[in-house]
Amino acid sequence: MRESWWSYATRKPVALALACAVIAAAVVPPANAASNDNQLVGSAHVFDGDTLDVSGERVRLEGIDAPEAGQRCVRGLIGTWACGAAATEALRALVDGKTVTCERHGTDKYGRMLGVCFADGVEINRRMVEDGNAWAFVRYSKSYVAEEQAARQARRGVFTTANQPPWEYRTHRWADAEEQTPNGCAIKGNVTRNGHIYHMPWSPWYAKVVIDETRGERWFCSEREAQAAGWRPVHGP
């Protein structure tokens, strides 16, 4: 059957348009890709109250310090509460199911990206301090001092009463562990079905891990040493 003039005339333009569309789709970056060298954009996986993975890169929220996963805080009147677990859940609530954008502010001593992150127009670092789920990390930054002061005045979260900031908590837990471990090396290198992982003295699972050197498990004196040997930090809750 003879083709119509219109069918013949439009065949090449249509084919060209389809080819261009295929090429364009191939070069569009996926949603989880970093948009540029100074920014990460993508979905986030929460590690703990101040650390998350975005587009496969570990990000430490710059300028704040949340309670450690296993840390407990004092209530206003009596008893304690799991403030570390609560901080982790608060961060998860801010990022779950959302596109997260993190601005790069250098790296920390462990090689993690230091980031100021946003989701749905909310600055995550700032909100964590405002809601009483983290302290301003004044040793490294003065960015959120005013937010901490406001949270203290409103007695929110960890500021309901006097509580030990996480940097002091880590120092005390390390000192306690050093007295009970070989040569003061307090990090436990554990071999599991999920690989070689290490536990810091403030890990919620630290006390349950028993080092068995016959299985290749060992003690480390620093995180750098553990990572250089091929161990990774235990996943957060």
mmCIF file of C-alpha atoms in Angstrom:
data_model
loop_
_atom_site.group_PDB
_atom_site.id
_atom_site.type_symbol
_atom_site.label_atom_id
_atom_site.label_comp_id
_atom_site.label_asym_id
_atom_site.label_seq_id
_atom_site.Cartn_x
_atom_site.Cartn_y
_atom_site.Cartn_z
ATOM 1 C CA MET A 1 0.000 0.000 0.000
ATOM 2 C CA ARG A 2 1.343 3.421 -0.960
ATOM 3 C CA GLU A 3 2.119 5.624 2.046
ATOM 4 C CA SER A 4 0.510 9.037 2.198
ATOM 5 C CA TRP A 5 2.643 12.103 1.675
ATOM 6 C CA TRP A 6 1.995 13.232 5.275
ATOM 7 C CA SER A 7 3.176 9.899 6.739
ATOM 8 C CA TYR A 8 6.418 10.112 4.778
ATOM 9 C CA ALA A 9 7.021 13.755 5.593
ATOM 10 C CA THR A 10 6.597 13.313 9.330
ATOM 11 C CA ARG A 11 8.544 10.057 9.749
ATOM 12 C CA LYS A 12 12.003 11.611 10.076
ATOM 13 C CA PRO A 13 11.007 14.492 12.412
ATOM 14 C CA VAL A 14 9.191 12.054 14.705
ATOM 15 C CA ALA A 15 12.162 9.704 14.787
ATOM 16 C CA LEU A 16 14.499 12.610 15.534
ATOM 17 C CA ALA A 17 12.279 13.817 18.379
ATOM 18 C CA LEU A 18 12.146 10.344 19.896
ATOM 19 C CA ALA A 19 15.924 10.024 19.712
ATOM 20 C CA CYS A 20 16.383 13.374 21.439
ATOM 21 C CA ALA A 21 13.990 12.347 24.206
ATOM 22 C CA VAL A 22 15.915 9.118 24.815
ATOM 23 C CA ILE A 23 19.221 10.989 25.000
ATOM 24 C CA ALA A 24 17.768 13.593 27.370
ATOM 25 C CA ALA A 25 16.404 10.905 29.681
ATOM 26 C CA ALA A 26 19.805 9.238 29.772
ATOM 27 C CA VAL A 27 21.588 12.365 30.943
ATOM 28 C CA VAL A 28 19.054 13.521 33.548
ATOM 29 C CA PRO A 29 20.622 12.781 36.979
ATOM 30 C CA PRO A 30 18.682 10.433 39.277
ATOM 31 C CA ALA A 31 16.792 11.959 42.201
ATOM 32 C CA ASN A 32 19.404 10.777 44.678
ATOM 33 C CA ALA A 33 22.384 12.239 42.843
ATOM 34 C CA ALA A 34 24.413 15.099 44.257
ATOM 35 C CA SER A 35 23.450 18.284 42.439
ATOM 36 C CA ASN A 36 26.934 19.797 42.678
ATOM 37 C CA ASP A 37 30.162 19.640 44.673
ATOM 38 C CA ASN A 38 28.771 21.874 47.434
ATOM 39 C CA GLN A 39 25.427 20.173 47.881
ATOM 40 C CA LEU A 40 23.821 16.761 48.303
ATOM 41 C CA VAL A 41 20.226 16.133 47.302
ATOM 42 C CA GLY A 42 18.322 12.922 47.864
ATOM 43 C CA SER A 43 16.540 10.666 50.312
ATOM 44 C CA ALA A 44 18.085 10.206 53.751
ATOM 45 C CA HIS A 45 18.733 7.281 56.078
ATOM 46 C CA VAL A 46 19.071 8.248 59.745
ATOM 47 C CA PHE A 47 22.064 6.899 61.652
ATOM 48 C CA ASP A 48 21.513 8.677 64.979
ATOM 49 C CA GLY A 49 20.305 12.047 66.256
ATOM 50 C CA ASP A 50 22.898 14.105 64.379
ATOM 51 C CA THR A 51 24.107 11.815 61.594
ATOM 52 C CA LEU A 52 22.464 10.583 58.400
ATOM 53 C CA ASP A 53 23.270 9.224 54.981
ATOM 54 C CA VAL A 54 22.208 11.267 51.963
ATOM 55 C CA SER A 55 22.780 9.878 48.474
ATOM 56 C CA GLY A 56 25.110 7.286 49.982
ATOM 57 C CA GLU A 57 27.316 9.813 51.774
ATOM 58 C CA ARG A 58 27.570 10.052 55.552
ATOM 59 C CA VAL A 59 26.597 13.535 56.781
ATOM 60 C CA ARG A 60 27.261 14.881 60.280
ATOM 61 C CA LEU A 61 24.880 17.750 61.041
ATOM 62 C CA GLU A 62 27.159 20.745 61.522
ATOM 63 C CA GLY A 63 26.930 22.865 64.675
ATOM 64 C CA ILE A 64 24.828 20.495 66.799
ATOM 65 C CA ASP A 65 25.419 17.517 69.093
ATOM 66 C CA ALA A 66 22.511 15.179 69.855
ATOM 67 C CA PRO A 67 22.438 12.693 72.748
ATOM 68 C CA GLU A 68 24.070 9.371 71.918
ATOM 69 C CA ALA A 69 21.779 6.509 70.900
ATOM 70 C CA GLY A 70 22.076 4.784 74.273
ATOM 71 C CA GLN A 71 22.053 7.947 76.381
ATOM 72 C CA ARG A 72 19.354 8.579 78.961
ATOM 73 C CA CYS A 73 18.380 11.961 80.370
ATOM 74 C CA VAL A 74 16.887 13.023 83.677
ATOM 75 C CA ARG A 75 13.225 13.974 83.813
ATOM 76 C CA GLY A 76 12.044 17.182 85.427
ATOM 77 C CA LEU A 77 10.791 15.480 88.582
ATOM 78 C CA ILE A 78 11.762 11.812 88.793
ATOM 79 C CA GLY A 79 13.239 9.068 86.647
ATOM 80 C CA THR A 80 14.985 9.099 83.283
ATOM 81 C CA TRP A 81 14.029 8.832 79.640
ATOM 82 C CA ALA A 82 15.741 7.577 76.491
ATOM 83 C CA CYS A 83 16.706 10.969 75.100
ATOM 84 C CA GLY A 84 19.178 9.446 72.616
ATOM 85 C CA ALA A 85 16.544 7.228 71.032
ATOM 86 C CA ALA A 86 14.084 10.143 71.058
ATOM 87 C CA ALA A 87 16.564 12.364 69.196
ATOM 88 C CA THR A 88 17.048 9.668 66.566
ATOM 89 C CA GLU A 89 13.291 9.368 66.075
ATOM 90 C CA ALA A 90 12.909 13.159 65.912
ATOM 91 C CA LEU A 91 15.487 13.350 63.113
ATOM 92 C CA ARG A 92 13.815 10.470 61.309
ATOM 93 C CA ALA A 93 10.462 12.265 61.469
ATOM 94 C CA LEU A 94 12.025 15.331 59.831
ATOM 95 C CA VAL A 95 13.479 13.452 56.843
ATOM 96 C CA ASP A 96 11.490 10.275 56.198
ATOM 97 C CA GLY A 97 9.846 10.247 52.789
ATOM 98 C CA LYS A 98 11.242 13.669 51.907
ATOM 99 C CA THR A 99 13.904 14.999 49.592
ATOM 100 C CA VAL A 100 16.765 16.263 51.750
ATOM 101 C CA THR A 101 19.228 18.941 50.651
ATOM 102 C CA CYS A 102 22.522 19.297 52.535
ATOM 103 C CA GLU A 103 24.964 22.163 52.085
ATOM 104 C CA ARG A 104 28.586 21.087 52.437
ATOM 105 C CA HIS A 105 30.504 22.797 55.256
ATOM 106 C CA GLY A 106 33.741 20.837 55.101
ATOM 107 C CA THR A 107 34.527 17.491 56.739
ATOM 108 C CA ASP A 108 35.083 16.345 60.300
ATOM 109 C CA LYS A 109 38.081 14.424 61.647
ATOM 110 C CA TYR A 110 36.471 11.119 60.633
ATOM 111 C CA GLY A 111 36.077 12.185 57.021
ATOM 112 C CA ARG A 112 32.319 12.702 57.229
ATOM 113 C CA MET A 113 30.718 15.584 55.409
ATOM 114 C CA LEU A 114 29.678 18.410 57.738
ATOM 115 C CA GLY A 115 26.326 19.614 56.484
ATOM 116 C CA VAL A 116 23.490 22.011 57.086
ATOM 117 C CA CYS A 117 20.447 20.117 55.833
ATOM 118 C CA PHE A 118 16.912 21.053 54.793
ATOM 119 C CA ALA A 119 13.658 19.169 54.171
ATOM 120 C CA ASP A 120 10.381 20.784 53.098
ATOM 121 C CA GLY A 121 11.896 24.213 53.739
ATOM 122 C CA VAL A 122 12.869 23.345 57.329
ATOM 123 C CA GLU A 123 16.499 23.668 58.435
ATOM 124 C CA ILE A 124 17.005 20.341 60.195
ATOM 125 C CA ASN A 125 20.020 21.342 62.313
ATOM 126 C CA ARG A 126 18.174 24.350 63.716
ATOM 127 C CA ARG A 127 14.930 22.446 64.351
ATOM 128 C CA MET A 128 16.727 19.709 66.313
ATOM 129 C CA VAL A 129 18.076 22.310 68.769
ATOM 130 C CA GLU A 130 14.862 24.345 68.874
ATOM 131 C CA ASP A 131 12.866 21.256 69.851
ATOM 132 C CA GLY A 132 15.298 20.266 72.597
ATOM 133 C CA ASN A 133 16.660 17.212 70.773
ATOM 134 C CA ALA A 134 20.240 18.466 70.472
ATOM 135 C CA TRP A 135 22.710 20.905 71.985
ATOM 136 C CA ALA A 136 24.522 23.669 70.127
ATOM 137 C CA PHE A 137 27.995 22.180 69.603
ATOM 138 C CA VAL A 138 29.781 25.289 70.815
ATOM 139 C CA ARG A 139 33.206 23.653 70.734
ATOM 140 C CA TYR A 140 33.047 23.863 66.942
ATOM 141 C CA SER A 141 30.300 26.341 66.088
ATOM 142 C CA LYS A 142 28.236 29.183 67.533
ATOM 143 C CA SER A 143 25.509 28.777 64.910
ATOM 144 C CA TYR A 144 22.705 27.592 67.202
ATOM 145 C CA VAL A 145 23.461 29.191 70.548
ATOM 146 C CA ALA A 146 20.364 31.410 70.389
ATOM 147 C CA GLU A 147 18.156 28.416 69.527
ATOM 148 C CA GLU A 148 19.522 26.483 72.500
ATOM 149 C CA GLN A 149 18.898 29.414 74.823
ATOM 150 C CA ALA A 150 15.282 29.625 73.638
ATOM 151 C CA ALA A 151 14.805 25.879 74.133
ATOM 152 C CA ARG A 152 16.240 26.156 77.643
ATOM 153 C CA GLN A 153 13.878 28.964 78.527
ATOM 154 C CA ALA A 154 10.937 26.945 77.205
ATOM 155 C CA ARG A 155 12.244 23.793 78.974
ATOM 156 C CA ARG A 156 11.966 21.637 75.869
ATOM 157 C CA GLY A 157 13.334 18.113 75.554
ATOM 158 C CA VAL A 158 16.805 17.652 77.038
ATOM 159 C CA PHE A 159 16.559 21.164 78.500
ATOM 160 C CA THR A 160 13.602 20.277 80.729
ATOM 161 C CA THR A 161 16.167 20.036 83.499
ATOM 162 C CA ALA A 162 19.964 19.944 83.795
ATOM 163 C CA ASN A 163 21.318 17.100 81.657
ATOM 164 C CA GLN A 164 24.775 15.960 80.690
ATOM 165 C CA PRO A 165 25.665 17.130 77.177
ATOM 166 C CA PRO A 166 26.732 14.325 74.849
ATOM 167 C CA TRP A 167 30.401 15.367 74.667
ATOM 168 C CA GLU A 168 30.663 14.933 78.439
ATOM 169 C CA TYR A 169 28.716 11.677 78.271
ATOM 170 C CA ARG A 170 31.183 10.302 75.687
ATOM 171 C CA THR A 171 34.186 11.396 77.732
ATOM 172 C CA HIS A 172 32.903 9.676 80.874
ATOM 173 C CA ARG A 173 31.916 6.483 79.078
ATOM 174 C CA TRP A 174 35.328 6.301 77.414
ATOM 175 C CA ALA A 175 37.117 6.823 80.741
ATOM 176 C CA ASP A 176 35.048 4.097 82.414
ATOM 177 C CA ALA A 177 35.707 1.673 79.548
ATOM 178 C CA GLU A 178 39.449 2.391 79.496
ATOM 179 C CA GLU A 179 39.777 1.109 83.065
ATOM 180 C CA GLN A 180 38.307 -2.260 82.085
ATOM 181 C CA THR A 181 39.888 -2.871 78.689
ATOM 182 C CA PRO A 182 43.333 -4.027 77.470
ATOM 183 C CA ASN A 183 45.882 -1.219 77.187
ATOM 184 C CA GLY A 184 43.194 1.438 77.400
ATOM 185 C CA CYS A 185 41.872 0.527 73.943
ATOM 186 C CA ALA A 186 38.140 0.814 74.524
ATOM 187 C CA ILE A 187 36.630 0.223 71.061
ATOM 188 C CA LYS A 188 35.235 -3.264 70.462
ATOM 189 C CA GLY A 189 35.800 -4.784 67.014
ATOM 190 C CA ASN A 190 33.032 -7.342 66.533
ATOM 191 C CA VAL A 191 32.776 -9.936 63.711
ATOM 192 C CA THR A 192 29.156 -10.587 62.698
ATOM 193 C CA ARG A 193 27.232 -12.062 59.790
ATOM 194 C CA ASN A 194 26.834 -8.460 58.612
ATOM 195 C CA GLY A 195 30.575 -7.880 58.529
ATOM 196 C CA HIS A 196 33.252 -6.357 60.736
ATOM 197 C CA ILE A 197 31.759 -3.625 62.908
ATOM 198 C CA TYR A 198 33.019 -1.644 65.876
ATOM 199 C CA HIS A 199 31.260 -0.367 68.963
ATOM 200 C CA MET A 200 32.166 2.796 70.831
ATOM 201 C CA PRO A 201 31.806 2.754 74.652
ATOM 202 C CA TRP A 202 28.582 4.775 74.369
ATOM 203 C CA SER A 203 26.970 2.373 71.892
ATOM 204 C CA PRO A 204 23.732 0.907 73.306
ATOM 205 C CA TRP A 205 25.077 -2.573 72.473
ATOM 206 C CA TYR A 206 28.577 -2.070 73.875
ATOM 207 C CA ALA A 207 28.056 -3.958 77.146
ATOM 208 C CA LYS A 208 26.549 -6.952 75.309
ATOM 209 C CA VAL A 209 29.499 -7.434 72.954
ATOM 210 C CA VAL A 210 32.132 -9.869 74.222
ATOM 211 C CA ILE A 211 35.403 -9.874 72.279
ATOM 212 C CA ASP A 212 36.490 -13.321 71.089
ATOM 213 C CA GLU A 213 39.978 -12.993 69.632
ATOM 214 C CA THR A 214 39.865 -16.570 68.271
ATOM 215 C CA ARG A 215 37.213 -15.325 65.811
ATOM 216 C CA GLY A 216 39.355 -12.414 64.686
ATOM 217 C CA GLU A 217 37.660 -9.905 66.970
ATOM 218 C CA ARG A 218 39.850 -7.247 68.544
ATOM 219 C CA TRP A 219 40.159 -4.016 70.468
ATOM 220 C CA PHE A 220 40.925 -0.650 68.872
ATOM 221 C CA CYS A 221 42.340 2.499 70.427
ATOM 222 C CA SER A 222 40.723 4.924 67.976
ATOM 223 C CA GLU A 223 38.077 5.036 65.270
ATOM 224 C CA ARG A 224 40.738 5.834 62.680
ATOM 225 C CA GLU A 225 42.549 2.628 63.603
ATOM 226 C CA ALA A 226 39.331 0.594 63.359
ATOM 227 C CA GLN A 227 38.390 2.057 59.986
ATOM 228 C CA ALA A 228 41.911 1.608 58.607
ATOM 229 C CA ALA A 229 41.679 -2.086 59.538
ATOM 230 C CA GLY A 230 38.430 -2.437 57.583
ATOM 231 C CA TRP A 231 35.887 -2.236 60.383
ATOM 232 C CA ARG A 232 32.826 0.020 60.102
ATOM 233 C CA PRO A 233 30.724 1.676 62.817
ATOM 234 C CA VAL A 234 27.658 -0.177 63.998
ATOM 235 C CA HIS A 235 24.443 1.031 62.358
ATOM 236 C CA GLY A 236 22.210 3.298 64.378
ATOM 237 C CA PRO A 237 18.817 2.179 65.682
#
